[in-house]
XYZ file of N, CA, C and O in Angstrom:
260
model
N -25.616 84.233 69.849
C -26.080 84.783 71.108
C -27.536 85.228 71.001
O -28.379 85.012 71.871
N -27.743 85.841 69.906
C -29.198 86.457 69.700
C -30.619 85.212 69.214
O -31.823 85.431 69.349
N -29.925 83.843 68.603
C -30.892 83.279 68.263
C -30.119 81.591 68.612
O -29.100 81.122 68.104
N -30.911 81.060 69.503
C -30.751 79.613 69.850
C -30.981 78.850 68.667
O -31.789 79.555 68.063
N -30.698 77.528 67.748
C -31.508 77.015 66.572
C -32.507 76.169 67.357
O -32.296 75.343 68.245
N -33.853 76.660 66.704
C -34.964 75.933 67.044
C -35.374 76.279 67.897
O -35.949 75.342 68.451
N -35.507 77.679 68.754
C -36.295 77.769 69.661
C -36.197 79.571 69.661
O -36.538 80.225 70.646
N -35.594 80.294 68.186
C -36.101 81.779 68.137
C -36.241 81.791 66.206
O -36.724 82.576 65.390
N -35.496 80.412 66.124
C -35.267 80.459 64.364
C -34.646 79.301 64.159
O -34.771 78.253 64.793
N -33.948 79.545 63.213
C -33.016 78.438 62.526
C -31.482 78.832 61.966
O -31.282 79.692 61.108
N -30.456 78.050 62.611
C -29.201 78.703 62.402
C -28.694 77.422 61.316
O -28.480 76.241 61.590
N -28.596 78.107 60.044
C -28.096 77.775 58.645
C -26.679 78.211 58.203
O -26.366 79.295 58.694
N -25.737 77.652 57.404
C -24.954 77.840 57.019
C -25.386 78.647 56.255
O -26.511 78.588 55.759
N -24.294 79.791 55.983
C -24.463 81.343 54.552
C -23.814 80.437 53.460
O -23.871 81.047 52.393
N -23.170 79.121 53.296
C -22.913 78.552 52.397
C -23.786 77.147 51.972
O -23.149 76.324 51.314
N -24.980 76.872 52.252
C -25.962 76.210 51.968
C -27.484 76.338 51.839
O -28.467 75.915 52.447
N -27.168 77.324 50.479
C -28.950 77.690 49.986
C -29.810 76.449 50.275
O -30.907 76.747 50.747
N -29.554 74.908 50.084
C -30.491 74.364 50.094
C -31.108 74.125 51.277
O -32.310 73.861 51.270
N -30.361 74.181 52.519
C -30.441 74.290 54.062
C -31.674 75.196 54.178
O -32.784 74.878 54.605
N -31.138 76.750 53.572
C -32.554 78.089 53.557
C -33.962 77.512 52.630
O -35.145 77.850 52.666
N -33.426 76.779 52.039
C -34.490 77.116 51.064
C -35.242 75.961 51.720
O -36.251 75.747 51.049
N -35.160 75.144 52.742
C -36.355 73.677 53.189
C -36.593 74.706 54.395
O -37.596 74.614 55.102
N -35.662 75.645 54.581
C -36.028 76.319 55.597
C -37.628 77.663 55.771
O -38.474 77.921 56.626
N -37.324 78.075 54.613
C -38.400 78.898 53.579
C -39.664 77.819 53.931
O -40.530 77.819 54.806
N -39.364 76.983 52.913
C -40.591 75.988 52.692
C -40.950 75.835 54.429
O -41.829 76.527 54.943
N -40.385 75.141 54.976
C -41.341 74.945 56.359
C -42.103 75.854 56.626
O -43.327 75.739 56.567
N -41.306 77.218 57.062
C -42.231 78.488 57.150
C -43.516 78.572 56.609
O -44.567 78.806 57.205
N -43.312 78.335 55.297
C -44.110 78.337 54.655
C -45.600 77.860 54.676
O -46.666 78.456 54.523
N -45.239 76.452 54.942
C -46.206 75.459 55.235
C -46.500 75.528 56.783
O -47.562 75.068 57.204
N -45.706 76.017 57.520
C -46.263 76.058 59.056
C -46.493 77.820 59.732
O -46.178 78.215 60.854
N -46.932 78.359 58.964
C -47.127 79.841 59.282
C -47.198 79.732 61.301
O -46.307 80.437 61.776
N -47.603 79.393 61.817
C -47.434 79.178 63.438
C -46.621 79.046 63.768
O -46.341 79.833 64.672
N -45.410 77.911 63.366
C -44.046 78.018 63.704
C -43.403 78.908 63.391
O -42.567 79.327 64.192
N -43.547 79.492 62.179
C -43.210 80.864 61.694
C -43.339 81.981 62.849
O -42.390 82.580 63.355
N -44.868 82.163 63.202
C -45.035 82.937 64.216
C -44.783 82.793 65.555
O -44.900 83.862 66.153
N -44.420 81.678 66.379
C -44.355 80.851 67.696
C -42.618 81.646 67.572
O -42.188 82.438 68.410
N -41.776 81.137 66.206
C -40.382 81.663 66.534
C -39.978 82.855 66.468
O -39.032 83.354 67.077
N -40.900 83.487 65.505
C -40.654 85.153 65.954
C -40.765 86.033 67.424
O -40.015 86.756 68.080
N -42.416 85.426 67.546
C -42.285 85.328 69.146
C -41.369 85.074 70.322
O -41.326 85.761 71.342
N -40.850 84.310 70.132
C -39.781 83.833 70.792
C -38.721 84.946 71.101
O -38.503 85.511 72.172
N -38.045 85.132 69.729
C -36.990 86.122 69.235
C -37.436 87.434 69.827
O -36.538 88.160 70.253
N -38.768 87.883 69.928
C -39.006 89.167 70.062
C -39.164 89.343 71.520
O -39.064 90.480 71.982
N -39.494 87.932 72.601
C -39.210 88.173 73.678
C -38.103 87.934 74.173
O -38.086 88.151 75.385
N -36.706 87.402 73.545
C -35.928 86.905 74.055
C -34.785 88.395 73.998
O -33.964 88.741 74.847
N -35.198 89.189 72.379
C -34.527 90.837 72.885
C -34.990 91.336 73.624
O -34.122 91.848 74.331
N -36.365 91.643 74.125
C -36.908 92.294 75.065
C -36.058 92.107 76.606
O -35.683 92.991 77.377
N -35.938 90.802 76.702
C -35.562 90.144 78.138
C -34.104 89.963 78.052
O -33.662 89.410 79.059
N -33.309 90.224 77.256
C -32.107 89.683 77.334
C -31.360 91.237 77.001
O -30.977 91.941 77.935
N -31.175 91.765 75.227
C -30.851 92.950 74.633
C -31.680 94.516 75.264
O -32.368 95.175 74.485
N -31.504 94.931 76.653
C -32.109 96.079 76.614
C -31.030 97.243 76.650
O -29.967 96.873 76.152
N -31.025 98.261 77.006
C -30.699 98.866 76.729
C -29.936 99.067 78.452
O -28.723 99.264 78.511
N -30.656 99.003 79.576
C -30.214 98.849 80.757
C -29.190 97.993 81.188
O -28.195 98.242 81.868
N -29.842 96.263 80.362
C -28.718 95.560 80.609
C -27.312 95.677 79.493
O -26.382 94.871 79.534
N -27.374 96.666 78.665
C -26.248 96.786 77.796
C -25.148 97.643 78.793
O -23.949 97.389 78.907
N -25.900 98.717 79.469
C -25.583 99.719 80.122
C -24.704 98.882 81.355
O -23.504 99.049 81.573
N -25.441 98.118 81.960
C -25.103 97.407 83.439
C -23.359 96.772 82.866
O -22.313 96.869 83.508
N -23.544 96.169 81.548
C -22.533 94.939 81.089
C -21.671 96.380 81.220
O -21.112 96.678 82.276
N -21.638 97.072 80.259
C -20.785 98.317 80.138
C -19.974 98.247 81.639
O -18.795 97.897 81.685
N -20.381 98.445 82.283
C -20.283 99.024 84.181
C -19.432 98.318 84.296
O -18.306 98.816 84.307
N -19.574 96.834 84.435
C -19.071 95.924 84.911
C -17.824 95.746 84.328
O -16.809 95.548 84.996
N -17.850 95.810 83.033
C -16.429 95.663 82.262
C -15.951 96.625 82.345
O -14.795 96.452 81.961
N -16.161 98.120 82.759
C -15.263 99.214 82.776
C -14.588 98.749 84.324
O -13.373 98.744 84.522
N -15.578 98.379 85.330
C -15.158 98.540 87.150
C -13.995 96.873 87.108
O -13.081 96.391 87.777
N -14.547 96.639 86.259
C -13.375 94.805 85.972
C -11.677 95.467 85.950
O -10.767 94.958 86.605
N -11.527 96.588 85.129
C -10.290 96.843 84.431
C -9.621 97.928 85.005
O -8.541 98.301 84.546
């Protein structure tokens, strides 16, 4: 929910270091994509995870039941 693959990060298996580790390396070598996807991520909590819309979801699922 928090990260699309390829457009806030990269969604890797926790059971395939070698997956992380070409994953590392790109970073690495593309410091912009590095930064373009953080970006991303940091507007996509801003606009999506606030604290209002946690509040609103709350509402809705209490007035649902």
């Amino acid at each position: 929910e928090l990260i699309t693959d390829g457009a806030q990060g990269r969604l890797i298996s926790a059971k395939d270091p070698q997956a992380l580790a070409t994953c590392i390396k790109e970073y690495l070598a593309n410091p912009s994509l590095a930064a373009t996807l953080g970006e991303n991520a940091r507007q996509r909590v801003v606009s999506h995870f606030t604290t209002e819309r946690m509040a609103d979801d709350y509402e809705k699922l209490y007035c649902e039941n």
